[in-house]
Structures are given as C-alpha cells and as structure tokens.
Coordinates of C-alpha atoms in Angstrom, one line a residue:
M141 CA -3.0 -22.2 5.7
L142 CA -4.9 -19.3 5.5
N143 CA -7.0 -20.7 8.4
L144 CA -3.4 -20.6 11.0
M145 CA -2.8 -17.7 9.4
R146 CA -5.8 -16.1 10.8
L147 CA -5.5 -18.1 14.3
E148 CA -2.2 -16.4 14.5
M149 CA -3.2 -12.7 13.5
K150 CA -5.7 -13.6 16.2
K151 CA -3.1 -14.8 18.8
F152 CA -0.7 -11.8 18.0
K153 CA -3.2 -8.9 17.8
L154 CA -1.8 -7.8 14.5
G155 CA -4.5 -4.8 14.4
A156 CA -1.9 -3.4 16.3
S157 CA 0.5 -4.0 13.8
I158 CA -2.0 -2.2 11.2
K159 CA -2.2 0.5 13.7
G160 CA 1.3 0.4 13.9
A161 CA 1.8 0.8 10.0
I162 CA -0.9 3.5 9.8
I163 CA 0.4 5.4 12.3
T164 CA 4.1 5.1 10.3
N165 CA 3.1 6.2 7.5
F166 CA 1.3 9.4 9.1
I167 CA 5.0 10.3 10.2
I168 CA 6.7 9.7 7.0
A169 CA 3.9 11.5 5.1
A170 CA 4.4 14.7 7.4
L171 CA 8.3 13.9 7.4
V172 CA 8.4 14.3 3.8
V173 CA 6.4 17.1 3.3
A174 CA 8.6 19.1 6.4
V175 CA 11.4 18.7 4.2
L176 CA 9.7 19.4 1.5
F177 CA 8.1 22.7 2.5
I178 CA 12.2 23.3 4.7
S179 CA 14.4 22.7 1.5
K180 CA 11.3 25.8 -0.7
A181 CA 11.9 28.1 2.3
E182 CA 15.7 27.8 2.1
G183 CA 15.6 28.1 -1.7
E184 CA 17.2 24.8 -2.7
P185 CA 14.4 22.1 -3.6
A186 CA 14.7 18.8 -1.9
F187 CA 13.7 17.1 -4.8
Q188 CA 14.9 18.3 -8.6
S189 CA 12.2 16.5 -9.9
Y190 CA 9.1 14.3 -9.1
P191 CA 11.2 10.6 -10.4
E192 CA 13.4 11.7 -7.9
A193 CA 11.2 12.2 -5.1
L194 CA 9.0 9.2 -5.9
G195 CA 12.4 6.9 -5.8
I196 CA 13.2 8.4 -2.4
I197 CA 10.3 8.3 -0.7
D198 CA 9.9 4.3 -1.7
S199 CA 13.3 4.2 -0.8
I200 CA 12.4 5.4 2.8
I201 CA 8.8 3.2 3.2
R202 CA 10.9 -0.3 1.9
A203 CA 13.6 0.7 4.8
T204 CA 11.4 1.2 7.4
F205 CA 8.9 -2.2 6.7
I206 CA 12.3 -3.8 6.0
I207 CA 13.0 -3.2 9.7
F208 CA 9.3 -3.2 11.0
A209 CA 8.9 -7.5 9.4
S210 CA 12.1 -7.7 11.4
T211 CA 9.5 -7.2 14.9
L212 CA 6.8 -9.2 13.5
I213 CA 9.6 -12.5 13.1
S214 CA 10.5 -11.5 16.7
K215 CA 6.6 -11.2 17.7
L216 CA 5.3 -14.5 15.9
I217 CA 8.3 -17.0 16.1
I218 CA 11.8 -15.7 18.0
G219 CA 9.5 -15.0 21.0
E220 CA 8.1 -17.8 21.0
F221 CA 10.8 -19.8 21.1
K222 CA 12.8 -17.5 24.0
N223 CA 9.9 -17.5 26.5
K224 CA 9.6 -21.4 25.6
T225 CA 5.8 -21.2 24.4
I226 CA 6.7 -22.5 20.8
T227 CA 7.3 -25.9 22.8
T228 CA 3.9 -26.1 24.2
L229 CA 2.4 -25.2 20.8
F230 CA 4.2 -28.1 19.1
L231 CA 2.0 -30.4 21.6
Y232 CA -1.1 -29.0 19.7
P233 CA -2.0 -31.4 16.9
I234 CA -0.8 -29.5 14.5
N235 CA 1.4 -29.7 11.9
R236 CA 5.0 -27.7 12.5
K237 CA 6.4 -26.8 8.7
K238 CA 2.5 -25.5 8.4
L239 CA 2.7 -23.7 11.4
I240 CA 6.1 -21.8 10.5
A241 CA 5.4 -21.4 7.5
A242 CA 1.9 -20.0 8.4
K243 CA 4.0 -17.7 10.4
L244 CA 6.0 -16.4 8.0
A245 CA 3.5 -16.0 5.4
I246 CA 2.1 -13.4 7.5
V247 CA 5.6 -11.2 8.1
V248 CA 6.0 -11.8 4.1
L249 CA 2.4 -10.6 2.9
F250 CA 2.3 -7.3 5.7
T251 CA 5.5 -6.4 4.4
F252 CA 4.4 -6.5 0.8
C253 CA 0.9 -4.5 1.3
S254 CA 2.1 -2.2 3.1
I255 CA 5.0 -0.8 1.2
I256 CA 2.3 -1.1 -1.7
V257 CA -0.1 1.0 0.2
S258 CA 2.0 3.3 1.9
N259 CA 3.7 4.3 -1.6
I260 CA 0.0 5.3 -2.7
F261 CA -0.2 7.0 0.6
I262 CA 2.4 9.1 0.9
T263 CA 2.9 9.8 -3.1
A264 CA -1.1 11.2 -3.1
V265 CA 0.3 13.1 0.1
C266 CA 3.0 14.6 -1.5
A267 CA 1.4 14.8 -5.1
F268 CA -1.5 16.6 -3.2
T269 CA 0.9 19.5 -1.5
T270 CA 3.3 20.2 -3.9
N271 CA 0.0 20.7 -6.4
Y272 CA -0.7 23.8 -3.7
F273 CA 2.6 25.0 -3.0
N274 CA 4.7 24.3 -5.9
L275 CA 7.6 22.3 -3.8
I276 CA 8.5 20.5 -6.8
P277 CA 10.3 21.7 -10.1
D278 CA 8.0 19.5 -11.9
A279 CA 4.6 18.2 -12.0
L280 CA 3.4 14.5 -11.6
T281 CA 2.2 13.0 -14.8
V282 CA 0.3 10.2 -16.0
S283 CA 3.5 8.6 -17.2
M284 CA 5.4 9.2 -14.7
I285 CA 3.1 7.0 -12.4
A286 CA 3.0 4.6 -15.0
Q287 CA 7.0 4.3 -15.6
H288 CA 7.5 4.3 -11.7
T289 CA 4.5 1.4 -10.6
P290 CA 6.3 -1.1 -12.1
A291 CA 9.7 -0.3 -10.0
V292 CA 8.0 -0.3 -6.7
F293 CA 6.1 -3.4 -7.2
M294 CA 9.5 -5.5 -8.0
N295 CA 11.1 -3.5 -5.4
A296 CA 8.0 -4.4 -2.5
I297 CA 8.5 -8.3 -3.8
A298 CA 12.4 -7.7 -3.0
A299 CA 11.7 -6.5 0.1
S300 CA 9.4 -8.8 0.8
G301 CA 11.9 -11.5 0.3
M302 CA 14.8 -10.2 2.1
C303 CA 12.8 -8.9 5.1
L304 CA 13.1 -12.8 6.2
I305 CA 17.2 -12.8 5.9
P306 CA 16.8 -11.4 10.0
L307 CA 15.1 -15.0 10.7
Y308 CA 18.7 -16.4 10.3
F309 CA 20.5 -14.4 12.9
G310 CA 17.3 -13.9 15.5
M311 CA 16.9 -18.2 15.3
K312 CA 20.8 -18.3 16.4
K313 CA 20.3 -17.5 20.1
Y314 CA 16.5 -16.8 19.8
S315 CA 17.6 -13.4 20.3
V316 CA 15.0 -10.1 19.2
P317 CA 17.8 -7.3 19.7
T318 CA 20.0 -9.6 16.9
T319 CA 16.9 -9.6 14.7
I320 CA 15.9 -6.3 14.6
I321 CA 19.9 -5.2 14.3
S322 CA 20.4 -7.3 11.7
S323 CA 17.5 -6.0 9.2
I324 CA 18.0 -2.3 10.2
L325 CA 22.2 -3.5 8.9
I326 CA 20.9 -4.8 6.0
V327 CA 18.4 -1.7 5.5
M328 CA 21.8 0.4 6.0
I329 CA 23.8 -1.5 3.6
V330 CA 20.8 -1.7 0.5
S331 CA 19.0 1.5 0.8
S332 CA 21.5 4.5 1.7
N333 CA 21.7 7.0 -1.0
S334 CA 24.8 8.5 -1.8
D335 CA 24.5 11.3 -4.5
G336 CA 21.1 9.2 -6.0
F337 CA 23.5 6.2 -5.9
S338 CA 21.9 2.9 -3.9
L339 CA 22.9 -0.4 -3.9
N340 CA 19.3 -1.3 -4.3
N341 CA 19.7 0.0 -7.9
I342 CA 22.2 -2.2 -9.1
I343 CA 18.8 -5.1 -9.7
V344 CA 21.3 -8.0 -8.9
I345 CA 21.7 -6.6 -5.2
P346 CA 18.0 -7.2 -3.8
I347 CA 17.7 -10.6 -6.3
S348 CA 20.2 -12.0 -4.3
L349 CA 19.4 -11.0 -1.3
A350 CA 15.4 -12.0 -1.7
V351 CA 16.7 -15.3 -2.7
I352 CA 18.5 -15.7 -0.3
G353 CA 15.7 -14.4 2.1
I354 CA 13.2 -16.7 0.6
S355 CA 16.4 -19.8 1.1
V356 CA 16.5 -18.9 5.0
A357 CA 12.8 -18.9 5.2
Y358 CA 12.7 -22.7 3.2
F359 CA 15.6 -24.4 5.1
A360 CA 13.7 -23.1 8.9
I361 CA 9.8 -24.4 8.1
R362 CA 12.1 -28.0 6.5
N363 CA 14.2 -27.9 10.0
I364 CA 11.3 -27.5 12.2
E365 CA 10.7 -31.1 12.9
K366 CA 14.6 -31.6 14.0
L367 CA 15.2 -28.5 16.0
D368 CA 16.8 -28.9 19.0
L369 CA 13.8 -27.7 22.0
S370 CA 15.5 -28.4 25.4
Y371 CA 17.5 -25.5 25.0

C-alpha cells in the first residue's frame, strides 16, 4: 500500500499540490491579518476573543482543504476515469482495490495533515501579529491552546472523512466540475457561520458526514472490480 501511494504521489507530482497548500496558507494568513488590521482601524475588532478567532480560523482552514481535497480526488481518480487512463492502468498486475484505496488514502492523509499544519501556522502568524499590534482584546494563553487542540484534531478527522463525499457525485459521470461543486456545497452547509453558530458545532453532523464519506470510499473500493469501464 505504501509503495502504491508513493508511486501515485510521484506519478501525479503531488509536490505541486503541497506547494499549492503552502501558498494557500500564506493567502489565508494574509487575509486574516488584513481583516484584523482593517477592523482595528474601524474601531470594531473582528474577533472579541482568541477562542472566537481560533474557531473561525479553523473553520476557514477546514473549508479550504475540503475543497482542496476534491481537486485531488479529481486529479487522482475522476481524471483517470474521464481520460480512460484507468483502463490501461488496470491492465497492470496491480490489485484494483489496493490501487483505489491508495489513491483515497493520499487524499485523506493530505487533508488531515494540511488542516493540522495550517492551524499551527496561521494561529502562530495571528498570535505573533496581534502580540505586537494588540489586534484582539485578550491574549493567547497556553490553556486556550490546550482547550482548542482536541477540537482541531477532531474537526480535522471529521473533515478528512467528509472530503470523500464528492467522490460519489464525481463518479456518476466522471465529472471534475461536479466533484468540486459538490465539495463547495458541503462546505457551504457545514462551515457557514451565522452569529457564531455553525452546523459543524453540532457534533453529530460532522461525524455523520465523515461516516458517509468513509462509506462512499468503502463502496467505491468494493465495487471497483464490478465497474463497467466500457463507457
């Protein structure tokens, strides 16, 4: 499995996706800092407290990388079916189920790691900036980080599962736009924030969506042997 994942990452040049994730992090960090400075200039802090800021930063990051995951699914799986290169690939003496599982494992691991690393990086940038310019009323403490860390991990695990749901829609007609649009709809439903309320805060919703995503992946792997490739 690990060897298959390594070959897939090399084949699809996942290094470019990692660079894309790094650039995305800098863009998010720049936007958060810009919002903090603008809101201070207007006399109305964007965040009333660090827990509020950390929650919104985590929400933005999860939304970003769930959509990012859909581009990976498109690249690693949907594109292969659409371009019919998967037919050639299946001619090799490689177990089909292991191949698809390896592709999905790359998507899940990439999403999980990106969300964790991005939270660390953007929180650090936010803390460093606000420490010098007093952009948030309170100060970031160790106890705040300790309380926030389990939530970040749980949300990252849930996001890594729900990011697989677009695979179901994308495989219907091997459509890249459908795959990406379905991920945007999921993000709009789960990560939208209204006066501090988000559906993601109702723990049963992200967990249920993660279970649905994992089920989509399971059936995609299980049915790959029966899939009609004469399209």
